[in-house]
Amino acid sequence: MKFSERVLNMQESPIRKLIPFAEKAKKAGKKVYHLNIGQPDLETPKEFFSTISNLPSKVIAYSHSAGIIELREAFSNYYKKMNIDFDPEDIIITTGGSEAIVFSLAAISDPNDEVIVIEPFYANYKGFAEMLNVKLLPVRAVPENGYAVPPTEEFEKVVTSKTKAIIFSNPSNPTGAVYTREELQRIVDFAKKHDLYIISDEVYKEFTFDGTKHVSIMEFEDKERFIVVDSISKRYSGCGMRIGVFATKNKELYSQVMKFAQSRLCSPVVEQYGTVGILNNISEEYMENVKKEYMKRRDIVYEELSKIEGLSFEKPKGSFYVSVKVPVDNTEEFIKFMLNDFDIDGETVMVAPLNGFYATEGAGLQELRIAYVLEPSKLRRACYILAEGIKAYNNK
Amino acid sequence: MKFSERVLNMQESPIRKLIPFAEKAKKAGKKVYHLNIGQPDLETPKEFFSTISNLPSKVIAYSHSAGIIELREAFSNYYKKMNIDFDPEDIIITTGGSEAIVFSLAAISDPNDEVIVIEPFYANYKGFAEMLNVKLLPVRAVPENGYAVPPTEEFEKVVTSKTKAIIFSNPSNPTGAVYTREELQRIVDFAKKHDLYIISDEVYKEFTFDGTKHVSIMEFEDKERFIVVDSISKRYSGCGMRIGVFATKNKELYSQVMKFAQSRLCSPVVEQYGTVGILNNISEEYMENVKKEYMKRRDIVYEELSKIEGLSFEKPKGSFYVSVKVPVDNTEEFIKFMLNDFDIDGETVMVAPLNGFYATEGAGLQELRIAYVLEPSKLRRACYILAEGIKAYNNK
C-alpha cells in the first residue's frame, strides 16, 4: 500500500521524535529532566476544575462552530483590556493554536503557494504546511543578535508572485526573541508592499521579561491583512485543553474560515466552559506570578548556561525557551547520546534539536532548544548535567 | 485580499448553513424543532461527569499524541468484545471522527488524487476533501432500494489510476442504510482489484434496528487496506467532547498518520479521561436502552412519514437518520420557507437539504434528511408540521 507524498515528506516532530529514546532511558532506570517540550509544571488554575465540575448542561452537545458565545465574549474582554480590539464575532475558538494555523494557511494558500517564515520557527508550522502542500520560504534569524527580525532585503530575496503570507511567533518559540515595534513595522510595510497576509502567533504574548512589552500585530494599521493565533495552553498551564483562537478583523476572511470550522463541527466543549471559568474569574496576580516564576527560571538557565564554555546565545526576552548554539557536531546525535549513554548519578536531560525548527536543509545542526519549564532546583541540576554531557560527548 | 481556491470551492455545511434562518425564526418568536443536525437529546452518561470532576492530575498537560494509554486500552477492550481485533497500538485518539477522516485522506492522497465515495454521504467528507485538494468520485445509491451499495459496475466506471481509496459510512449518515456482508464483500473485492484503501466510518455501528447486525470492515480479509473511523459523539450523546478514533492494523500507515497526530500535539485531555470513565464503567443496558429509544423514534418517524403523500423512502435499518425524497422542487428553498414563512401555532421544523450530501452537481434537490433525535411526542408533532408545510409550500 502506498502513502501520499505529503505525509512521506513530513518530518517527525523534533520535539517528540526522540521520546522513544527517553522512554528507553527511563526503562533502564534513569531519571530524565524534560526540557524538550513546552509543558509547564505549574498547576492549572482551580477555576478550571471548579467550572468543569459544574457544567450547565447534562448533554455535552455540539457548540456553535465558532465556539460558545460566553467564551468568545470572555476572550474579547481579555483582548480589550490589552487594547486589542477583537469583538466576539472576530473570534473563532479552535482546537489549540494548531488548528488556527491550519485554518489560516488553508484559507489563504493553495498547493504550491508560498508562505514566508522567520526561521528557526515553531517546528509544527512545517508539518501543517506539508499537510496542505504549502511551501515555506525561510528567512533566517541568527543567534548572534538574539534572533531578531532579519533585514527586509532578506525578505525581498525570497518573495515571489506565489507568496501569500508571512508567519512568525512573537514572542518567539523557539528563540525567546520578542520583536520590537520597529521590527514589526518593517514586516507590516513589507506585507503591504507585496499584498501579503500576516499570521501573528501570539501564544506567548504574556511571557515577556525585564520590562519588555509585547507588541501585538493588532497595534498596526492595515488590519485586514492580520490574523492573530492565540492559545491558553501555556498561559494557564492547560496544554491538554486544546483551546486556541483564530482572530481577524477581516470579515470576509472570517466567513471563509468558518467553512472549515463548520466542517469539523466544534472545539471541545468541556474545555471551552473551563476556559470561560478561568478568563472570567482569574485574579490579575495569577499571570504576574507566572511571569515572575518564568523570569526566575530564565535567569537561572541564563546563569547556568553562561558557565558553559563555547555556547552562543543571548538572554531571551520572552516565551519560555532559549535557543543555544553548542559545541557539538550534531545536536540530535548529542541528545541520543545523553539519553542512551550518559547520566550523572542515574540522571540525564532531554532537550530538542533545533534542526527540525528550520526549513533550510542542514541548518541548526549545532543548535538546541531548552524549555525552562521545571522548578529552579531541577533546572540548575539539568543545566549542570547538560554541561557535563557536552564534555563527555566530545571526549567519546 | 485574496482567498485560496480550496476555501472558495468549499460549500457551507448543509447541516449548519441554514441556521441563520432558524435563528431569525426564533427571534420572531417561533419554536423550531431541530431535525437538521444529529445532536441527540439524551443525557451524557453520568460516568463522564463523575470522572471529569476527579481528574488524576492538577495540570492539564499534553497527552501522548496517540491519546492516553488508558483510553486506547479501553477502546481496544470495547472493540474486542465485538470481535474487532484492535490493540491499543492500532488506535490513535482523534479530535472527533472528523480529524480521523482528515488524517486518513491526507496520509493516502495528494492533491488531484481521487477517493470514491458512495453518495449521498456525510456532507463534511466534501469539506475535508476540498481542504486537502482531494477529488471525490461519487457512486450513486438510490432511495428506491434503500440506498444500498451500488452495483460494482458503477464503481468500475469511475475508478482511475489516481484513485486511492473508497470512503463510506456504515450504518449510513444520511440514509440510514446498513450494508450487508455481501455488499461489503463486493467493496473489499473491488478495493483489492484496484489496490485501494477502504475508509470505513463506523460511527453509528451500535445504531442498528430490527435485529440487523452491523458488519465491520474488520470482519474481512486484507486488513492492511482498512481504516476504521469511530467516534463516541452519538453513542454516548457526547458530540461536544470531540473524541474520535483512527484505527488500522497497517503498522506503516499508523506510523505515517502519527506524524499528523504529533504535529497537532494531542486530543482534548479532559474528554479523553471522561471517555475512559464511560467505556470502563458503563452498563451493558445503557446502549440497549439507547438503541430501543432510537428504534421507537425511527418507528414513529416511519409511521408519520408514511401518512404523507408523494414521499419516496424506505424504513431505515440503522444510524438515526432517514433520507426522503419529497414532492417539492428544491428542498433548500423549502426549508427556508418553513423557517421564514410557515408555522403551525408558532411552531416549525428544520431539516437538512440533501443536495449538500452529494458530490454530483444538482443531485438530491428533492431529497432531505431527518435526524430523529427528539423525543417521541416532539417527533410526531414535527412530522405533522412537515407534512402541512409541504402542502403549503406547493400551494404558495
Short mmCIF file of N, CA and C in Angstrom, two decimals, chain A residues 82-221:
data_model
loop_
_atom_site.label_atom_id
_atom_site.label_comp_id
_atom_site.label_asym_id
_atom_site.label_seq_id
_atom_site.Cartn_x
_atom_site.Cartn_y
_atom_site.Cartn_z
N MET A 82 -6.17 44.60 26.93
CA MET A 82 -4.80 44.81 26.41
C MET A 82 -4.80 45.75 25.21
N ASN A 83 -5.94 46.43 25.02
CA ASN A 83 -6.07 47.34 23.87
C ASN A 83 -5.97 46.63 22.53
N ILE A 84 -6.40 45.39 22.51
CA ILE A 84 -6.51 44.66 21.24
C ILE A 84 -7.99 44.54 20.94
N ASP A 85 -8.39 45.16 19.84
CA ASP A 85 -9.81 45.35 19.58
C ASP A 85 -10.43 44.16 18.83
N PHE A 86 -10.66 43.06 19.53
CA PHE A 86 -11.37 41.94 18.93
C PHE A 86 -12.74 41.80 19.59
N ASP A 87 -13.79 41.83 18.76
CA ASP A 87 -15.14 41.57 19.25
C ASP A 87 -15.40 40.06 19.20
N PRO A 88 -16.43 39.59 19.90
CA PRO A 88 -16.73 38.14 19.86
C PRO A 88 -16.88 37.62 18.43
N GLU A 89 -17.42 38.47 17.54
CA GLU A 89 -17.64 38.00 16.17
C GLU A 89 -16.38 38.10 15.28
N ASP A 90 -15.26 38.46 15.89
CA ASP A 90 -13.97 38.39 15.18
C ASP A 90 -13.20 37.12 15.55
N ILE A 91 -13.77 36.35 16.46
CA ILE A 91 -13.05 35.25 17.10
C ILE A 91 -13.66 33.90 16.73
N ILE A 92 -12.82 32.94 16.38
CA ILE A 92 -13.24 31.54 16.25
C ILE A 92 -12.41 30.74 17.25
N ILE A 93 -13.10 30.02 18.13
CA ILE A 93 -12.39 29.14 19.07
C ILE A 93 -11.93 27.91 18.29
N THR A 94 -10.64 27.62 18.37
CA THR A 94 -10.08 26.50 17.62
C THR A 94 -9.56 25.42 18.58
N THR A 95 -9.31 24.25 18.03
CA THR A 95 -8.78 23.15 18.83
C THR A 95 -7.27 23.33 18.93
N GLY A 96 -6.88 24.16 19.90
CA GLY A 96 -5.47 24.54 20.04
C GLY A 96 -5.09 25.60 19.03
N GLY A 97 -3.97 26.26 19.29
CA GLY A 97 -3.42 27.18 18.30
C GLY A 97 -3.12 26.45 17.00
N SER A 98 -2.82 25.17 17.09
CA SER A 98 -2.51 24.34 15.91
C SER A 98 -3.60 24.47 14.85
N GLU A 99 -4.82 24.28 15.27
CA GLU A 99 -5.91 24.32 14.29
C GLU A 99 -6.07 25.72 13.70
N ALA A 100 -5.82 26.75 14.49
CA ALA A 100 -5.91 28.12 13.98
C ALA A 100 -4.90 28.34 12.86
N ILE A 101 -3.73 27.73 13.00
CA ILE A 101 -2.70 27.87 11.96
C ILE A 101 -3.10 27.09 10.71
N VAL A 102 -3.60 25.89 10.89
CA VAL A 102 -4.06 25.09 9.74
C VAL A 102 -5.16 25.85 8.98
N PHE A 103 -6.14 26.36 9.71
CA PHE A 103 -7.23 27.10 9.07
C PHE A 103 -6.68 28.32 8.31
N SER A 104 -5.75 29.04 8.94
CA SER A 104 -5.20 30.25 8.31
C SER A 104 -4.50 29.89 7.01
N LEU A 105 -3.61 28.91 7.08
CA LEU A 105 -2.86 28.53 5.88
C LEU A 105 -3.80 28.05 4.78
N ALA A 106 -4.79 27.25 5.14
CA ALA A 106 -5.68 26.66 4.14
C ALA A 106 -6.58 27.72 3.49
N ALA A 107 -6.91 28.75 4.23
CA ALA A 107 -7.84 29.76 3.71
C ALA A 107 -7.16 30.74 2.76
N ILE A 108 -5.85 30.85 2.85
CA ILE A 108 -5.17 31.87 2.04
C ILE A 108 -4.20 31.29 1.03
N SER A 109 -3.94 29.98 1.08
CA SER A 109 -2.98 29.42 0.12
C SER A 109 -3.42 28.08 -0.44
N ASP A 110 -3.12 27.89 -1.71
CA ASP A 110 -3.40 26.64 -2.41
C ASP A 110 -2.11 25.85 -2.54
N PRO A 111 -2.19 24.57 -2.94
CA PRO A 111 -0.97 23.80 -3.15
C PRO A 111 0.01 24.56 -4.07
N ASN A 112 1.26 24.53 -3.68
CA ASN A 112 2.36 25.22 -4.37
C ASN A 112 2.43 26.73 -4.11
N ASP A 113 1.48 27.27 -3.39
CA ASP A 113 1.64 28.65 -2.92
C ASP A 113 2.68 28.66 -1.80
N GLU A 114 3.11 29.88 -1.47
CA GLU A 114 4.23 30.01 -0.53
C GLU A 114 3.88 30.91 0.66
N VAL A 115 4.50 30.60 1.77
CA VAL A 115 4.37 31.43 2.96
C VAL A 115 5.78 31.67 3.52
N ILE A 116 6.10 32.93 3.74
CA ILE A 116 7.41 33.27 4.31
C ILE A 116 7.39 33.01 5.81
N VAL A 117 8.47 32.44 6.31
CA VAL A 117 8.55 32.15 7.74
C VAL A 117 9.92 32.58 8.26
N ILE A 118 9.93 33.22 9.41
CA ILE A 118 11.21 33.59 10.03
C ILE A 118 11.74 32.34 10.74
N GLU A 119 12.93 31.87 10.32
CA GLU A 119 13.46 30.65 10.93
C GLU A 119 14.62 30.96 11.85
N PRO A 120 14.84 30.18 12.92
CA PRO A 120 14.07 29.00 13.31
C PRO A 120 12.66 29.38 13.77
N PHE A 121 11.71 28.45 13.55
CA PHE A 121 10.30 28.72 13.84
C PHE A 121 9.70 27.52 14.56
N TYR A 122 8.51 27.72 15.08
CA TYR A 122 7.80 26.62 15.76
C TYR A 122 7.69 25.46 14.77
N ALA A 123 8.31 24.35 15.11
CA ALA A 123 8.55 23.27 14.16
C ALA A 123 7.28 22.77 13.47
N ASN A 124 6.16 22.80 14.15
CA ASN A 124 4.96 22.21 13.55
C ASN A 124 4.39 23.05 12.41
N TYR A 125 4.82 24.30 12.26
CA TYR A 125 4.42 25.05 11.07
C TYR A 125 4.74 24.24 9.82
N LYS A 126 5.88 23.56 9.88
CA LYS A 126 6.33 22.79 8.72
C LYS A 126 5.38 21.62 8.46
N GLY A 127 4.97 20.97 9.52
CA GLY A 127 4.03 19.86 9.37
C GLY A 127 2.70 20.31 8.78
N PHE A 128 2.18 21.42 9.29
CA PHE A 128 0.89 21.91 8.77
C PHE A 128 1.03 22.30 7.30
N ALA A 129 2.14 22.94 6.96
CA ALA A 129 2.37 23.34 5.57
C ALA A 129 2.47 22.10 4.67
N GLU A 130 3.17 21.06 5.13
CA GLU A 130 3.28 19.83 4.34
C GLU A 130 1.91 19.22 4.10
N MET A 131 1.10 19.17 5.16
CA MET A 131 -0.22 18.55 5.03
C MET A 131 -1.05 19.27 3.98
N LEU A 132 -0.85 20.58 3.88
CA LEU A 132 -1.66 21.40 2.96
C LEU A 132 -0.91 21.71 1.66
N ASN A 133 0.29 21.12 1.49
CA ASN A 133 1.09 21.33 0.28
C ASN A 133 1.45 22.79 0.04
N VAL A 134 1.66 23.52 1.11
CA VAL A 134 2.10 24.91 1.03
C VAL A 134 3.60 24.93 1.26
N LYS A 135 4.29 25.75 0.48
CA LYS A 135 5.75 25.80 0.58
C LYS A 135 6.18 26.91 1.54
N LEU A 136 7.04 26.57 2.49
CA LEU A 136 7.57 27.59 3.40
C LEU A 136 8.84 28.20 2.82
N LEU A 137 8.92 29.52 2.83
CA LEU A 137 10.12 30.23 2.37
C LEU A 137 10.83 30.79 3.60
N PRO A 138 11.93 30.16 4.02
CA PRO A 138 12.56 30.61 5.26
C PRO A 138 13.41 31.88 5.08
N VAL A 139 13.34 32.75 6.06
CA VAL A 139 14.24 33.90 6.16
C VAL A 139 14.92 33.77 7.52
N ARG A 140 16.25 33.74 7.52
CA ARG A 140 17.00 33.29 8.69
C ARG A 140 17.28 34.38 9.73
N ALA A 141 16.88 34.10 10.96
CA ALA A 141 17.30 34.92 12.11
C ALA A 141 18.50 34.21 12.75
N VAL A 142 19.40 34.97 13.35
CA VAL A 142 20.65 34.35 13.83
C VAL A 142 20.87 34.58 15.33
N PRO A 143 21.51 33.61 15.98
CA PRO A 143 21.73 33.70 17.43
C PRO A 143 22.58 34.91 17.82
N GLU A 144 23.44 35.36 16.93
CA GLU A 144 24.39 36.42 17.26
C GLU A 144 23.70 37.74 17.64
N ASN A 145 22.52 38.02 17.09
CA ASN A 145 21.80 39.23 17.52
C ASN A 145 20.48 38.88 18.21
N GLY A 146 20.48 37.75 18.90
CA GLY A 146 19.29 37.35 19.65
C GLY A 146 18.12 36.99 18.75
N TYR A 147 18.40 36.49 17.58
CA TYR A 147 17.37 36.03 16.64
C TYR A 147 16.35 37.13 16.33
N ALA A 148 16.83 38.36 16.12
CA ALA A 148 15.95 39.48 15.76
C ALA A 148 15.38 39.28 14.36
N VAL A 149 14.34 40.08 14.00
CA VAL A 149 13.77 40.01 12.66
C VAL A 149 14.87 40.32 11.64
N PRO A 150 15.06 39.48 10.65
CA PRO A 150 16.12 39.70 9.66
C PRO A 150 15.86 40.99 8.85
N PRO A 151 16.91 41.50 8.19
CA PRO A 151 16.76 42.71 7.38
C PRO A 151 15.73 42.50 6.26
N THR A 152 15.04 43.59 5.89
CA THR A 152 13.98 43.49 4.88
C THR A 152 14.51 42.92 3.56
N GLU A 153 15.76 43.23 3.24
CA GLU A 153 16.35 42.68 1.99
C GLU A 153 16.25 41.16 1.95
N GLU A 154 16.37 40.54 3.11
CA GLU A 154 16.30 39.07 3.13
C GLU A 154 14.88 38.58 2.76
N PHE A 155 13.89 39.34 3.18
CA PHE A 155 12.51 39.00 2.79
C PHE A 155 12.32 39.23 1.29
N GLU A 156 12.87 40.34 0.82
CA GLU A 156 12.74 40.67 -0.61
C GLU A 156 13.37 39.59 -1.50
N LYS A 157 14.42 38.96 -0.98
CA LYS A 157 15.12 37.94 -1.77
C LYS A 157 14.25 36.71 -2.05
N VAL A 158 13.32 36.41 -1.12
CA VAL A 158 12.58 35.14 -1.27
C VAL A 158 11.17 35.32 -1.83
N VAL A 159 10.60 36.51 -1.71
CA VAL A 159 9.18 36.70 -2.08
C VAL A 159 8.99 36.50 -3.59
N THR A 160 7.87 35.86 -3.96
CA THR A 160 7.53 35.68 -5.38
C THR A 160 6.05 36.01 -5.56
N SER A 161 5.58 35.85 -6.78
CA SER A 161 4.15 36.12 -7.04
C SER A 161 3.26 35.06 -6.40
N LYS A 162 3.84 33.95 -5.96
CA LYS A 162 3.04 32.90 -5.34
C LYS A 162 3.03 33.00 -3.81
N THR A 163 3.68 34.03 -3.28
CA THR A 163 3.75 34.19 -1.83
C THR A 163 2.47 34.85 -1.32
N LYS A 164 1.88 34.24 -0.29
CA LYS A 164 0.59 34.72 0.20
C LYS A 164 0.64 35.33 1.58
N ALA A 165 1.66 35.00 2.36
CA ALA A 165 1.63 35.42 3.77
C ALA A 165 3.01 35.33 4.40
N ILE A 166 3.13 35.95 5.58
CA ILE A 166 4.29 35.78 6.45
C ILE A 166 3.77 35.22 7.76
N ILE A 167 4.47 34.24 8.30
CA ILE A 167 4.07 33.69 9.60
C ILE A 167 5.27 33.73 10.55
N PHE A 168 4.99 34.06 11.79
CA PHE A 168 6.03 34.05 12.83
C PHE A 168 5.35 33.99 14.19
N SER A 169 6.12 33.58 15.20
CA SER A 169 5.60 33.66 16.56
C SER A 169 6.35 34.76 17.29
N ASN A 170 5.63 35.53 18.07
CA ASN A 170 6.19 36.68 18.79
C ASN A 170 5.46 36.85 20.11
N PRO A 171 6.11 36.65 21.25
CA PRO A 171 7.47 36.18 21.49
C PRO A 171 7.74 34.85 20.78
N SER A 172 8.98 34.63 20.46
CA SER A 172 9.32 33.51 19.60
C SER A 172 9.54 32.20 20.33
N ASN A 173 8.85 31.19 19.85
CA ASN A 173 9.20 29.81 20.09
C ASN A 173 9.89 29.39 18.80
N PRO A 174 11.15 29.03 18.78
CA PRO A 174 11.97 28.51 19.88
C PRO A 174 13.02 29.47 20.44
N THR A 175 13.07 30.74 19.99
CA THR A 175 14.29 31.50 20.32
C THR A 175 14.18 32.37 21.56
N GLY A 176 12.95 32.71 21.97
CA GLY A 176 12.81 33.62 23.10
C GLY A 176 12.90 35.09 22.70
N ALA A 177 13.07 35.36 21.40
CA ALA A 177 13.10 36.76 20.94
C ALA A 177 11.72 37.40 21.09
N VAL A 178 11.70 38.70 21.40
CA VAL A 178 10.46 39.48 21.39
C VAL A 178 10.68 40.62 20.40
N TYR A 179 9.85 40.71 19.38
CA TYR A 179 10.08 41.68 18.31
C TYR A 179 9.69 43.09 18.75
N THR A 180 10.50 44.06 18.36
CA THR A 180 10.22 45.47 18.69
C THR A 180 9.19 46.04 17.72
N ARG A 181 8.65 47.20 18.10
CA ARG A 181 7.70 47.90 17.24
C ARG A 181 8.31 48.16 15.87
N GLU A 182 9.58 48.54 15.86
CA GLU A 182 10.26 48.86 14.59
C GLU A 182 10.40 47.61 13.72
N GLU A 183 10.77 46.52 14.35
CA GLU A 183 10.89 45.27 13.59
C GLU A 183 9.56 44.88 12.97
N LEU A 184 8.49 44.98 13.78
CA LEU A 184 7.17 44.59 13.29
C LEU A 184 6.70 45.54 12.19
N GLN A 185 7.02 46.86 12.35
CA GLN A 185 6.63 47.82 11.33
C GLN A 185 7.26 47.45 9.98
N ARG A 186 8.50 46.99 10.04
CA ARG A 186 9.15 46.56 8.80
C ARG A 186 8.40 45.40 8.14
N ILE A 187 7.94 44.47 8.98
CA ILE A 187 7.19 43.32 8.43
C ILE A 187 5.87 43.80 7.83
N VAL A 188 5.19 44.71 8.55
CA VAL A 188 3.91 45.23 8.06
C VAL A 188 4.10 45.96 6.73
N ASP A 189 5.14 46.77 6.65
CA ASP A 189 5.40 47.52 5.41
C ASP A 189 5.67 46.56 4.24
N PHE A 190 6.46 45.54 4.55
CA PHE A 190 6.79 44.56 3.53
C PHE A 190 5.52 43.81 3.07
N ALA A 191 4.69 43.44 4.01
CA ALA A 191 3.45 42.73 3.70
C ALA A 191 2.54 43.59 2.84
N LYS A 192 2.48 44.87 3.17
CA LYS A 192 1.64 45.79 2.41
C LYS A 192 2.16 45.91 0.97
N LYS A 193 3.47 46.08 0.86
CA LYS A 193 4.08 46.24 -0.46
C LYS A 193 3.76 45.04 -1.37
N HIS A 194 3.75 43.84 -0.80
CA HIS A 194 3.55 42.63 -1.62
C HIS A 194 2.16 42.03 -1.44
N ASP A 195 1.29 42.77 -0.78
CA ASP A 195 -0.09 42.33 -0.55
C ASP A 195 -0.16 40.94 0.09
N LEU A 196 0.50 40.80 1.22
CA LEU A 196 0.53 39.53 1.94
C LEU A 196 -0.30 39.60 3.22
N TYR A 197 -0.79 38.46 3.63
CA TYR A 197 -1.35 38.33 4.98
C TYR A 197 -0.21 38.22 5.98
N ILE A 198 -0.48 38.60 7.22
CA ILE A 198 0.45 38.34 8.32
C ILE A 198 -0.24 37.43 9.33
N ILE A 199 0.35 36.27 9.56
CA ILE A 199 -0.17 35.37 10.59
C ILE A 199 0.72 35.52 11.81
N SER A 200 0.19 36.20 12.83
CA SER A 200 0.97 36.52 14.02
C SER A 200 0.58 35.57 15.15
N ASP A 201 1.49 34.69 15.48
CA ASP A 201 1.25 33.69 16.52
C ASP A 201 1.69 34.33 17.85
N GLU A 202 0.68 34.72 18.65
CA GLU A 202 0.95 35.49 19.87
C GLU A 202 0.67 34.68 21.12
N VAL A 203 0.86 33.39 21.00
CA VAL A 203 0.59 32.46 22.09
C VAL A 203 1.35 32.81 23.37
N TYR A 204 2.57 33.33 23.20
CA TYR A 204 3.42 33.62 24.37
C TYR A 204 3.38 35.09 24.78
N LYS A 205 2.35 35.81 24.33
CA LYS A 205 2.41 37.28 24.50
C LYS A 205 2.51 37.74 25.95
N GLU A 206 2.07 36.95 26.89
CA GLU A 206 2.17 37.37 28.29
C GLU A 206 3.53 37.01 28.90
N PHE A 207 4.32 36.28 28.17
CA PHE A 207 5.62 35.85 28.69
C PHE A 207 6.73 36.78 28.18
N THR A 208 6.86 37.94 28.80
CA THR A 208 7.94 38.86 28.45
C THR A 208 8.61 39.31 29.74
N PHE A 209 9.92 39.54 29.65
CA PHE A 209 10.70 39.78 30.87
C PHE A 209 11.45 41.11 30.83
N ASP A 210 11.95 41.52 32.00
CA ASP A 210 12.80 42.71 32.13
C ASP A 210 12.07 43.96 31.63
N GLY A 211 10.75 44.00 31.80
CA GLY A 211 10.01 45.18 31.37
C GLY A 211 9.77 45.26 29.87
N THR A 212 10.23 44.27 29.12
CA THR A 212 9.93 44.23 27.68
C THR A 212 8.42 44.13 27.50
N LYS A 213 7.86 44.95 26.61
CA LYS A 213 6.42 44.89 26.39
C LYS A 213 6.15 44.20 25.06
N HIS A 214 5.25 43.24 25.09
CA HIS A 214 4.89 42.60 23.82
C HIS A 214 4.08 43.57 22.97
N VAL A 215 4.44 43.67 21.69
CA VAL A 215 3.68 44.49 20.75
C VAL A 215 2.86 43.55 19.87
N SER A 216 1.55 43.68 19.93
CA SER A 216 0.68 42.83 19.09
C SER A 216 0.64 43.39 17.68
N ILE A 217 0.46 42.50 16.72
CA ILE A 217 0.30 42.95 15.33
C ILE A 217 -0.92 43.86 15.21
N MET A 218 -1.87 43.70 16.14
CA MET A 218 -3.11 44.48 16.08
C MET A 218 -2.90 45.95 16.44
N GLU A 219 -1.68 46.31 16.85
CA GLU A 219 -1.39 47.71 17.14
C GLU A 219 -1.02 48.50 15.88
N PHE A 220 -0.99 47.80 14.74
CA PHE A 220 -0.60 48.47 13.49
C PHE A 220 -1.81 48.72 12.59
N GLU A 221 -1.61 49.60 11.62
CA GLU A 221 -2.66 49.87 10.62
C GLU A 221 -2.66 48.75 9.57
#
